[in-house]
XYZ file of C-alpha atoms in Angstrom:
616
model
C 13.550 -110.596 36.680
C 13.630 -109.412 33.166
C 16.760 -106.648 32.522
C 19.823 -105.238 31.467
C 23.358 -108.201 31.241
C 24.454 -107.799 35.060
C 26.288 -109.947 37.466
C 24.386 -109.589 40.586
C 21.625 -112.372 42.459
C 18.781 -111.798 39.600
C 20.748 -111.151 36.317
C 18.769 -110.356 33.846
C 17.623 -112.747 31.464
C 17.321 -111.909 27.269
C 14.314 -112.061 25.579
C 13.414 -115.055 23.924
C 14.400 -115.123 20.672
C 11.807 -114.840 17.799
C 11.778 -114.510 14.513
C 10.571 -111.377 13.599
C 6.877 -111.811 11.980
C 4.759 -109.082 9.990
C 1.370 -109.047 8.420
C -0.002 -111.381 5.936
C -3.205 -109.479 5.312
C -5.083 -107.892 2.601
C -5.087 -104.363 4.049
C -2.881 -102.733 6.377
C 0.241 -101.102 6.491
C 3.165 -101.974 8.643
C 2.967 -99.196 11.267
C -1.099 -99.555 11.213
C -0.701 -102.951 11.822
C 1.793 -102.740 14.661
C -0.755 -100.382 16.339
C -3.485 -102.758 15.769
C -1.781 -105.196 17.252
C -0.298 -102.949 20.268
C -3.690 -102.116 20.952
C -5.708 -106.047 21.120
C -2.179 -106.993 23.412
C -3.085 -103.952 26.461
C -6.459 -104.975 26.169
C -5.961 -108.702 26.488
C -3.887 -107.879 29.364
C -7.055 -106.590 31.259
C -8.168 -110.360 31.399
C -5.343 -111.229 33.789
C -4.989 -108.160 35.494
C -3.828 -109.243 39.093
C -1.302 -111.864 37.807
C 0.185 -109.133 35.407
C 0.076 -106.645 38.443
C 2.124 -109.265 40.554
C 4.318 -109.374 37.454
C 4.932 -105.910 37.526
C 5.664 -105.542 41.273
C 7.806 -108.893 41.454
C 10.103 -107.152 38.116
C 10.099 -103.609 40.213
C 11.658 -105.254 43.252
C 13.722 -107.282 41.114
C 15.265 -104.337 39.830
C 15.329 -102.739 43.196
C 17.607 -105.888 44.255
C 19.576 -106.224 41.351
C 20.752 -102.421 41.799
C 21.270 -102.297 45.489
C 23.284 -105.770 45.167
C 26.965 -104.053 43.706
C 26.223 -101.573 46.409
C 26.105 -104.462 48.869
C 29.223 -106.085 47.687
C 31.455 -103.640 47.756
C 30.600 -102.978 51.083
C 31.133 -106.732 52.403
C 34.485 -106.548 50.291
C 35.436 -103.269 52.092
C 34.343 -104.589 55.690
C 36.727 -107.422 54.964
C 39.620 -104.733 53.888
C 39.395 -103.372 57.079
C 37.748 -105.431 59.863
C 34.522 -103.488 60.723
C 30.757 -104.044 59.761
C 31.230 -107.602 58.047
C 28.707 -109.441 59.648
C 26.133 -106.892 58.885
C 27.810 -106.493 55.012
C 27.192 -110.271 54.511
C 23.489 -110.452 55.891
C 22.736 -107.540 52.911
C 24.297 -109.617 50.431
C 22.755 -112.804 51.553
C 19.143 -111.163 52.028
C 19.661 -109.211 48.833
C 20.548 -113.430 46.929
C 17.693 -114.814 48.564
C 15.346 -111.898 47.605
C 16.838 -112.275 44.120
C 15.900 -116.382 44.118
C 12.415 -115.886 45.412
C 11.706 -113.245 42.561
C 12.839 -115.276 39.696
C 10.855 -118.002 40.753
C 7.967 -116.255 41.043
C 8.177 -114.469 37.645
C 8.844 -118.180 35.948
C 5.611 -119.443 37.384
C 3.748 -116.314 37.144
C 4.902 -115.548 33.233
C 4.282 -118.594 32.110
C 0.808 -119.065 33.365
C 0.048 -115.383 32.396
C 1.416 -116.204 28.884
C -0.769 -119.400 28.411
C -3.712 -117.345 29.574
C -3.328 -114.287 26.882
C -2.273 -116.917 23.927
C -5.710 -119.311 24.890
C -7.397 -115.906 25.499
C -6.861 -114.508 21.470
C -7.208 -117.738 19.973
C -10.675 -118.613 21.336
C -11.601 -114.901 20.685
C -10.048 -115.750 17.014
C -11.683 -119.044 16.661
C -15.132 -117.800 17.355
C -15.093 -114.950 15.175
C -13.607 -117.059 12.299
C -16.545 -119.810 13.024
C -19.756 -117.014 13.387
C -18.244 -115.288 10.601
C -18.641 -115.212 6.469
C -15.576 -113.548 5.960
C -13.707 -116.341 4.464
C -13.368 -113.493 0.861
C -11.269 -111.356 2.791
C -9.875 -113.713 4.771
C -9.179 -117.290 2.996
C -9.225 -120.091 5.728
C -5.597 -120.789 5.037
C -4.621 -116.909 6.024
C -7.011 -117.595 8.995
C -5.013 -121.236 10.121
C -1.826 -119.256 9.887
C -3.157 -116.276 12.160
C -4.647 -118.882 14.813
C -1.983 -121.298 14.826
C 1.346 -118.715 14.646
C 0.316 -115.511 15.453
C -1.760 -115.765 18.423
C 0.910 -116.847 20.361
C 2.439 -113.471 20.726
C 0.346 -112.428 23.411
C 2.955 -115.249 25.487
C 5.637 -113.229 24.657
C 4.444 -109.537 24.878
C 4.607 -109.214 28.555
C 8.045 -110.572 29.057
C 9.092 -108.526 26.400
C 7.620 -105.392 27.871
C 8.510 -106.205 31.590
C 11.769 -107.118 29.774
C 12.105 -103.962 28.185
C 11.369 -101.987 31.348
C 12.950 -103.369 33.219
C 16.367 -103.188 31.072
C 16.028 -99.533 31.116
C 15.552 -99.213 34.829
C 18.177 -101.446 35.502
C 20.554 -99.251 32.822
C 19.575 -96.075 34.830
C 20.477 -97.762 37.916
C 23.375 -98.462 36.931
C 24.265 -95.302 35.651
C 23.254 -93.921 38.919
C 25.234 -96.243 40.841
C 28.351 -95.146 38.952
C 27.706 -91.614 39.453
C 27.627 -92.180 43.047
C 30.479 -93.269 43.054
C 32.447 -90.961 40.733
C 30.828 -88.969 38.685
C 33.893 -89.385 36.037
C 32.852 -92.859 35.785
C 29.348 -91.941 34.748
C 30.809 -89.635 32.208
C 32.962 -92.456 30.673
C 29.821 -94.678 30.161
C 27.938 -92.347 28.973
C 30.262 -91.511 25.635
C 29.330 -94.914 24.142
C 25.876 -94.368 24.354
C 25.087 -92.115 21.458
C 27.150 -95.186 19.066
C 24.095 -98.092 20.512
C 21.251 -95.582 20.086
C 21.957 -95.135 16.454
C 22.513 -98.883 15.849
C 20.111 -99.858 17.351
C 17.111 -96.968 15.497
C 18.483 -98.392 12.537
C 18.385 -101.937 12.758
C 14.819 -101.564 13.635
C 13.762 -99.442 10.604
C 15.795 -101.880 8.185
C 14.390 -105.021 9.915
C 10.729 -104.012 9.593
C 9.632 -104.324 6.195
C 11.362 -107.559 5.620
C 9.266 -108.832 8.476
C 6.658 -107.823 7.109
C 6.733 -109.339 3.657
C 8.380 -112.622 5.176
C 4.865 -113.330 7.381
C 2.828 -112.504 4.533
C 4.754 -115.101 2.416
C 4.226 -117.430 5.065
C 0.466 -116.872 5.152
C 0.162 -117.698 1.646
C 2.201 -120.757 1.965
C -0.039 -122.357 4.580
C -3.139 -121.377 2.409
C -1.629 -123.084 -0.503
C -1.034 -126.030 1.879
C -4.495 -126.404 3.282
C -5.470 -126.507 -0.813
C -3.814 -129.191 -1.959
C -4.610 -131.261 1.537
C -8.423 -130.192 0.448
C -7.760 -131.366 -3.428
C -5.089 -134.048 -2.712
C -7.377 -136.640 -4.420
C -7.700 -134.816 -7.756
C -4.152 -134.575 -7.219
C -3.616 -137.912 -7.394
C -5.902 -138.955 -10.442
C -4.134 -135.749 -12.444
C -0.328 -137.307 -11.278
C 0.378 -133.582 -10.607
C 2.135 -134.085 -7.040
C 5.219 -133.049 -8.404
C 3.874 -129.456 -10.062
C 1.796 -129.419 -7.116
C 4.858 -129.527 -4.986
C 6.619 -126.509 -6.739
C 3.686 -124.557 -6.316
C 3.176 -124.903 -2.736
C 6.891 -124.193 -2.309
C 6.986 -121.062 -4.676
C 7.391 -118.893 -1.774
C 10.117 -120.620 -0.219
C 13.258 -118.340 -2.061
C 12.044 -114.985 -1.210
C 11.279 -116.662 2.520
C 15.023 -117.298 2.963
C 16.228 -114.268 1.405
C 14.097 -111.906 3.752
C 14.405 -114.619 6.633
C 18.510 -114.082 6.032
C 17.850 -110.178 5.211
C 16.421 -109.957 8.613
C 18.597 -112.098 10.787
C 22.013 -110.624 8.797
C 21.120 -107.075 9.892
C 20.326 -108.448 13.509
C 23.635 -110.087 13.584
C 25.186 -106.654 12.272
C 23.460 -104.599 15.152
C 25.053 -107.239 17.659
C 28.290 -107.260 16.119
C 28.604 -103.161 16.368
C 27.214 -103.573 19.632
C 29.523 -106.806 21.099
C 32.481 -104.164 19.923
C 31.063 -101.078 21.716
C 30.359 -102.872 24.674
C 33.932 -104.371 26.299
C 35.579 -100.530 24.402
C 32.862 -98.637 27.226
C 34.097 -101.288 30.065
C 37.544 -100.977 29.373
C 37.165 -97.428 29.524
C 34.940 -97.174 33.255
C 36.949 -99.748 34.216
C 40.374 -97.764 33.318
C 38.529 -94.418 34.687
C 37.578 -96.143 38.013
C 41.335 -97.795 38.585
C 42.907 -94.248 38.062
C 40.220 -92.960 40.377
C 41.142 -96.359 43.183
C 45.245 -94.752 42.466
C 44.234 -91.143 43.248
C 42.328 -92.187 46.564
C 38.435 -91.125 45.589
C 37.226 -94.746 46.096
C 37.641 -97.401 47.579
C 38.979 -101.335 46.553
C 35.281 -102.245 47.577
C 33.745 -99.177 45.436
C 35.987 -100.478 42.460
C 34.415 -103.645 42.225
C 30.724 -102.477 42.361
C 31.747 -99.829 39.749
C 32.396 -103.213 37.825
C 28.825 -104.204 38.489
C 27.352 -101.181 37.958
C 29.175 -100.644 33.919
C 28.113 -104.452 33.118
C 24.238 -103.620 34.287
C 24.396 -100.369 32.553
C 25.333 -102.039 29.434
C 22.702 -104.234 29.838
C 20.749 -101.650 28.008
C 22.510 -102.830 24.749
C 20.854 -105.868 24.760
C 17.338 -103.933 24.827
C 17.489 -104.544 20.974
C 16.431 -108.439 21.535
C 13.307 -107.057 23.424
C 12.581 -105.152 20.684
C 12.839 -107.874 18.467
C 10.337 -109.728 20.500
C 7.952 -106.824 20.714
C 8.483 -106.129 17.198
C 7.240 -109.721 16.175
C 4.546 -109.332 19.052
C 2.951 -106.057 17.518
C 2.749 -107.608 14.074
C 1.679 -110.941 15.130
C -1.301 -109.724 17.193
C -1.734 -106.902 14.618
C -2.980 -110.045 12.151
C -5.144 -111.067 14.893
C -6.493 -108.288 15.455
C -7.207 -107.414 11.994
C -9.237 -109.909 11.934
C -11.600 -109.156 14.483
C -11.732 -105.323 14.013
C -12.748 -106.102 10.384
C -16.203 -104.648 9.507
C -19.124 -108.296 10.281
C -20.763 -109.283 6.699
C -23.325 -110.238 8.843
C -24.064 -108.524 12.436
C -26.426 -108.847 15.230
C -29.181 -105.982 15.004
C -29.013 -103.611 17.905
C -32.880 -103.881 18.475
C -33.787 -107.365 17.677
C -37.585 -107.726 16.346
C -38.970 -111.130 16.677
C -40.683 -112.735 14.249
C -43.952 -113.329 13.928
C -45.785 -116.966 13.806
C -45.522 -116.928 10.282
C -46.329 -119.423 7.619
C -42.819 -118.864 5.678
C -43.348 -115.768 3.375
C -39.876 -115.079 1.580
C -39.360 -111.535 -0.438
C -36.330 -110.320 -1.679
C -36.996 -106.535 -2.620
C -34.428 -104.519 -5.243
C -31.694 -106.531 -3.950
C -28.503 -106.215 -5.305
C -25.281 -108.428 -4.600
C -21.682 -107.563 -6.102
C -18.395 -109.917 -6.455
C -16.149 -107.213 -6.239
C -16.687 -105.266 -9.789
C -19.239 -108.135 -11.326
C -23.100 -107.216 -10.267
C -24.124 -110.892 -9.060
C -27.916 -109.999 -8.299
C -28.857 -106.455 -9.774
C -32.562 -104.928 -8.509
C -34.016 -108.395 -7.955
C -37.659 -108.414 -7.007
C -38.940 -112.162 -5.986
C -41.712 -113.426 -3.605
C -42.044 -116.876 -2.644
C -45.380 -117.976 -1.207
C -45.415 -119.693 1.900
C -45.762 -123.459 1.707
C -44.592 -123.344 -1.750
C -41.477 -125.353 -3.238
C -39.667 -122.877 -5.570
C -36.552 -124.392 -8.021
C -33.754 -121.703 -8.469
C -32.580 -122.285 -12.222
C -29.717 -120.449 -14.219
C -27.134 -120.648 -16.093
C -24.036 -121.326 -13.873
C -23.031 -118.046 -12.279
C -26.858 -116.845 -12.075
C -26.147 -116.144 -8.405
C -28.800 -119.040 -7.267
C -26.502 -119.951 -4.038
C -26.280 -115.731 -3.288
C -29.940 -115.627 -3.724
C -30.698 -118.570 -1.434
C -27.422 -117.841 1.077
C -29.537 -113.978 1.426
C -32.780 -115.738 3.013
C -31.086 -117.122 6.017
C -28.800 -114.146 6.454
C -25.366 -116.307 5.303
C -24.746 -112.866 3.984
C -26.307 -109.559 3.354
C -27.113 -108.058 -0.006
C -25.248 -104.925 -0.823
C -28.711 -103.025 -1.432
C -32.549 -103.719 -0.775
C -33.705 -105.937 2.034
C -35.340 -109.365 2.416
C -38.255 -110.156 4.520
C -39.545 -113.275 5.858
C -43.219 -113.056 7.059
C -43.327 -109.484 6.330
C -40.057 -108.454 8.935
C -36.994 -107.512 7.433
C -34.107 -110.418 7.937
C -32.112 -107.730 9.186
C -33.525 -107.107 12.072
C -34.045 -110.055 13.597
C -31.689 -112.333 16.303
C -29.549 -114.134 14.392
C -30.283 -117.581 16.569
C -34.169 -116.725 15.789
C -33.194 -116.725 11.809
C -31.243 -119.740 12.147
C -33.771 -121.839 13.887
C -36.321 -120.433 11.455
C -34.614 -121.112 7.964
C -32.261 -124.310 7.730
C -29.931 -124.900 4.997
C -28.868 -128.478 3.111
C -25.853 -128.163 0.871
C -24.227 -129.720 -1.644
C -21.561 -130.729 0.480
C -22.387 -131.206 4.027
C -19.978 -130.926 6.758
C -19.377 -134.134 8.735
C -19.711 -132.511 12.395
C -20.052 -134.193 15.741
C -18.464 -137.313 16.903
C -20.897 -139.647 15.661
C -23.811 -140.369 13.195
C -26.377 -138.864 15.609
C -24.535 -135.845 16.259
C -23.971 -135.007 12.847
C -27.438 -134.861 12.070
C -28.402 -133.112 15.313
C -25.646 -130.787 15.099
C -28.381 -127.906 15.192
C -30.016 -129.541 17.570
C -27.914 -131.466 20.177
C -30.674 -131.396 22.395
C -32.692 -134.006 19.938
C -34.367 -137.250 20.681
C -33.322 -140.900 19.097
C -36.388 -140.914 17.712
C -36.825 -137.795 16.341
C -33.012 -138.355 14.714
C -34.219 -141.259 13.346
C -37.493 -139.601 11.955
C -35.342 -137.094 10.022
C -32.701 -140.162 8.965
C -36.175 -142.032 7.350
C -37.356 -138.650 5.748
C -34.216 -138.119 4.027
C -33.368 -142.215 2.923
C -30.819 -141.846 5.252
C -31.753 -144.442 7.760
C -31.417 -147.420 5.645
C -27.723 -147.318 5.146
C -27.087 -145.979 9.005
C -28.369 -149.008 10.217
C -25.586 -150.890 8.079
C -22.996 -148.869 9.707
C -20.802 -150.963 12.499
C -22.896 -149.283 15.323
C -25.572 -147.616 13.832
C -26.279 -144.457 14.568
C -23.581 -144.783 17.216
C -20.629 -145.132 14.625
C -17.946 -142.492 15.125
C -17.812 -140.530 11.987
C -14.251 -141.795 11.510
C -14.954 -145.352 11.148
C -18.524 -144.359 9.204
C -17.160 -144.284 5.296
C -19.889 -142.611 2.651
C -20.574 -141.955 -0.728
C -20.838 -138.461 -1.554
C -24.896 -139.198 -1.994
C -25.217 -140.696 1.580
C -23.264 -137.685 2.909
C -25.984 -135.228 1.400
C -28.740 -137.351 2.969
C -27.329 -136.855 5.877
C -27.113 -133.145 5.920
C -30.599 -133.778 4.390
C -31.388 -135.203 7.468
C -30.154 -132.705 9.353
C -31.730 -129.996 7.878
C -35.033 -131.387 8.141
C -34.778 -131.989 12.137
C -34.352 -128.299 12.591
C -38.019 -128.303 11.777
C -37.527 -124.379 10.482
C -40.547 -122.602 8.543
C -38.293 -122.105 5.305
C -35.798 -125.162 4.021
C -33.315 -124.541 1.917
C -31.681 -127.200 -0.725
C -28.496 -125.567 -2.392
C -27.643 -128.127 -4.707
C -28.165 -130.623 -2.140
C -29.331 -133.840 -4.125
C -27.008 -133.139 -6.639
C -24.874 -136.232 -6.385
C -28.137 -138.529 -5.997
C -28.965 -140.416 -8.976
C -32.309 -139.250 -10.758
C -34.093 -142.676 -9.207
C -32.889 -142.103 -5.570
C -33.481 -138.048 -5.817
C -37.281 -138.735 -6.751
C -37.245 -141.150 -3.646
C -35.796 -138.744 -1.278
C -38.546 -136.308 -3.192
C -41.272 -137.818 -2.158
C -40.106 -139.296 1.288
C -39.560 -135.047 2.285
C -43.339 -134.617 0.914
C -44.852 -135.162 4.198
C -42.141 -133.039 5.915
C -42.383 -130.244 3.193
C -46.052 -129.764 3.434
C -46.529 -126.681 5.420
C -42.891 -125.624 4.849
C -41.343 -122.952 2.147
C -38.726 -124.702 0.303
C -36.033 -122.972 -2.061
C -34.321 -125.627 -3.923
C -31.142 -125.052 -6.292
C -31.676 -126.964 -9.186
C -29.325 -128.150 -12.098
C -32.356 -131.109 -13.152
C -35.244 -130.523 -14.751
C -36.543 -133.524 -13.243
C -36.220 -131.581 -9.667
C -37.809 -128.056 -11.477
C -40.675 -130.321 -12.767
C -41.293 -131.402 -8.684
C -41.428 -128.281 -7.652
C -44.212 -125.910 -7.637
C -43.461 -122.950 -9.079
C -39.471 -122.018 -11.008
C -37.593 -119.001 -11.021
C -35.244 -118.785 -13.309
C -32.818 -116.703 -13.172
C -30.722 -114.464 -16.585
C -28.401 -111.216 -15.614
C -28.378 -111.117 -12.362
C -32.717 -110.776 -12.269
C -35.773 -113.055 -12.555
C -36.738 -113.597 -16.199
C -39.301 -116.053 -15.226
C -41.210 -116.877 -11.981
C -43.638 -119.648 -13.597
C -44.492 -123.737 -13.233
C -42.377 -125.929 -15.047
C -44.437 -126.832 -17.477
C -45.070 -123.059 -18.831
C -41.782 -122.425 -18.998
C -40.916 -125.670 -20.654
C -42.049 -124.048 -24.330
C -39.683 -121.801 -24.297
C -36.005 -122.923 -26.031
C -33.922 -121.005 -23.924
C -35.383 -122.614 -20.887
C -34.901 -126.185 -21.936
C -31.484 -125.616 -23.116
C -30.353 -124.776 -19.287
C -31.104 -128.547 -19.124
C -29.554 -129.690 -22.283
C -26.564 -131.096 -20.628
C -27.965 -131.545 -16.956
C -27.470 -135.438 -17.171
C -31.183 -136.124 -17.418
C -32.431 -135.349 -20.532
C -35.659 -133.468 -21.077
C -38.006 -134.165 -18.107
C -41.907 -134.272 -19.304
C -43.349 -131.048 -18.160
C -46.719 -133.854 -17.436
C -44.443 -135.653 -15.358
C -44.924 -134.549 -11.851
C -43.505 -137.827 -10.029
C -45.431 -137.368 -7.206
C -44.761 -133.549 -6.844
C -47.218 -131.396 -4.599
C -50.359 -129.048 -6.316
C -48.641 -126.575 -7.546
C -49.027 -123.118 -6.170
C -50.009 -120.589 -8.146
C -50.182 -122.605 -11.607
C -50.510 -120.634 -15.125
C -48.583 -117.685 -13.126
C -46.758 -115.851 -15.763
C -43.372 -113.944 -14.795
């Protein structure tokens, strides 16, 4: 049982110790957060509600036992005084031990489980919003780390604290009680300290929370700054910047350890007051209750259970190290549950409309994207027939990877609406959009155990053959069947160039089979030879397929079949290749793309184009 300092069967045991954490967030102040937080930890607690009701009941016995127990013993010690009642005055005290044991073993097996259950419980509800989510703007994936790996833990220590704190208390009263019972004068004499620990402890608490506060959000950018250099460590290395790198990371480290200090320093001054209040208000019961054992009002037996009673009545001073624990609960959860109260860039419509069996008809009407003040896409109006290959081109910064990141719903524009096959992207089921427009980027994730299941990551349920299909239609297959096992080689042991990782997600993209593909820069780290191979090989596959392709060559706008280029955030152009090539600003977007000036006659083995001669 969780409670107040006592020396009966179940004494009390103090809250775990924690240092106190706050928020690390972009928004948020600290009693907002502490709500937040308060809030996510009751309703996690619904999850486990009959363990956390045989919490509850096992603590309110305990406290029942750990109150009646004094009682108990002064009675066996005043049977002995005089001869009469002892063998019913021991069977109290042992039933009231045994009671005690039972109780305490039940609330260590019971806790702990419950506190595994509500940590697991807010991580995986953490980890899946983080992973279905595009908020990584708001919420960098360092910040999000921290909050998974530190802060959902405090649902583990919320309920002790809180049965802890209760439980204190009730114990306290009990005490209290017990002494008035048996003198009221003793009450009296305990209760003149109690004013002194109130006020130290209201204070510590106010002085001890925004230091908290500050010291997690430090923290959070640490691990962010971290999880960057482990991302960058090989430009690191080629820079010989480890050292700068180094004092970077570690920049927050000072103002850590002063608040860290700040915070434990006025803890340690709270338990100082409140080490010298406490043996002053025993001393004084204690006196009170031996002038009271002189004068005849109680008995030897009475005496010692008032000794009980004044050290589980003092207990209550040591309700501050519950409140540190709740304290650091509150905020920890509070960063959690920030997290997933935050407005979804992206949500599931209420009324899902499916789509029909469209041919791949992408429009984009008056859509407008901002960066925070910069206007990324401003009014755009663009159509993209279905079956046709359009090349994105701009000036870095047009927004091409916005644009394309719109069509599959990656995020939403800030105004206008996009349709594909004449229903608004919007509205339909999010797993219906995905299956329908599939995505290849410029650097593709490496997920799955193995080769296959990288490339069917979208589709687990695929064939060999049909893996092996998309390998071939990407050039992929080739150097997969050089690997160690094939397509059976764990990804670990499965070393790649950065060109055979994009033919993978190449690859991967083309097995979703969707009706619109997207390529966001995804053949940029093919040579010019093998990214007219992979061209051609995705021919076949593109035929009856809408394909949006981010392009920095003019070799890949001269393969495509119609090019929109992109200047202030609209379309300046929505034209073939080869009309556009005449004008000067269009070729200088390609001036220093690597390939020189591609022949607008050149189609290496590029489709009909759609629409040709179209002006903008």
């Amino acid at each position: 049982m969780r409670g107040a300092e006592g020396r009966g069967p179940a004494r009390p045991r103090p809250a775990r110790r924690r240092l106190l954490s706050g928020f690390a967030g972009p928004g948020g102040g600290e009693h907002q957060i502490r709500a937040v937080g308060t809030r996510l930890l009751l309703r996690s607690l619904v999850q486990v509600r009959l363990p956390v009701a045989v919490l509850v009941v096992a603590a309110l016995l305990g406290t029942v036992t750990t109150v009646l127990f004094p009682a108990a013993l002064g009675r066996a010690i005043d049977a002995v005084v005089t001869g009469h009642g002892l063998p019913g005055a021991l069977v109290s005290v042992g039933a009231l031990l045994l009671t005690g044991v039972v109780l305490e073993a039940v609330d260590d097996l019971v806790g702990t489980s419950v506190g595994a259950s509500l940590t697991a419980y807010l991580r995986h509800r953490l980890l899946r919003r983080a992973l279905g989510w595009g908020g990584a703007e708001r919420f960098p994936p360092g910040d999000v780390l921290s909050r998974l790996a530190v802060n959902a833990d405090s649902a583990a220590v919320f309920l002790p604290a809180v049965i802890g704190g209760v439980t204190t208390v009730l114990v306290a009263l009990g005490g209290v009680a017990g002494l008035a019972l048996i003198d009221w004068r003793l009450a009296v004499a305990f209760l003149l300290g109690t004013p002194v620990a109130v006020v130290v402890v209201r204070v510590f608490l106010v002085q001890a929370a925004g230091p908290s506060v500050r010291y997690q959000e430090l923290q959070a950018t640490l691990v962010g700054r971290l999880l960057g250099a482990f991302e960058g460590v090989r430009t690191i290395r080629a820079s010989g910047t480890a050292e700068r790198e180094i004092e970077r990371i570690l920049q927050p480290l000072p103002e850590l350890h002063r608040l860290g200090r700040r915070v434990w320093t006025l803890q340690g001054r709270a338990s100082w007051r409140l080490t010298l209040l406490t043996p002053a208000v025993e001393v004084l019961v204690l006196a009170v209750a031996g002038f009271s054992l002189v004068r005849g009002r109680i008995t030897p037996g009475e005496l010692v259970a008032a000794g009980e009673y004044v050290g589980m009545a003092l207990g209550a001073i040591g309700l501050a190290d519950q409140l540190v624990s709740l304290l650091g609960c509150q905020v920890g959860a509070g960063r959690v549950g920030e997290v997933l109260a935050a407005d979804d860039p992206v949500a599931q419509p209420p009324a899902p409309r499916p789509l029909p069996d469209g041919p791949g008809c992408v429009e984009l009407r008056g859509v407008t994207v901002r960066a925070g003040d910069k206007v990324v896409l401003d009014a755009l109006d663009l159509t993209v027939p279905a079956g046709a290959q359009v090349a994105l081109v701009g000036r870095s910064g047009a927004g091409r990877s916005t644009l394309v990141s719109l069509v599959g719903r990656l995020r939403d524009p800030d105004a206008g609406e996009v349709l594909l096959d004449g229903v608004p992207v919007r509205e339909v089921a999010l797993p219906e959009l995905r299956r329908a427009v599939s995505y290849a980027f410029e650097r593709p994730a490496l997920l799955g155990a193995t080769v296959h299941d990288t490339i069917a990551y979208a589709r687990p349920a695929a064939s060999r053959g049909d893996v092996v299909r998309a390998a071939v239609a990407a050039r992929a297959d080739s150097f997969v069947r050089k690997l160690p096992d094939g397509y059976d080689t764990p990804l670990a042991r499965a070393p790649m160039s950065g060109g055979e990782l994009q033919r993978l997600g190449l690859a991967r993209a083309v097995l979703v089979a969707a009706r619109v593909m997207v390529l966001d820069d995804a053949t940029s780290s093919l040579d010019t030879a093998t990214e007219a191979q992979v061209t051609r090989a995705l021919a076949t596959v593109l035929a009856d397929r809408t394909c949006l392709v981010v392009a920095h060559r003019a070799a890949t706008a001269a393969r495509a079949d119609l090019v929109a280029w992109l200047d202030g955030g609209r379309i300046r152009a929505l034209a073939p290749h080869r009309a556009l090539w005449a004008d000067p600003a269009y070729r200088a977007l390609f001036a220093a793309g690597g390939d020189g000036f591609a022949d607008p006659d050149a189609t290496d083995g590029r489709r009909p184009p759609v629409g040709a001669g179209a002006g903008p």
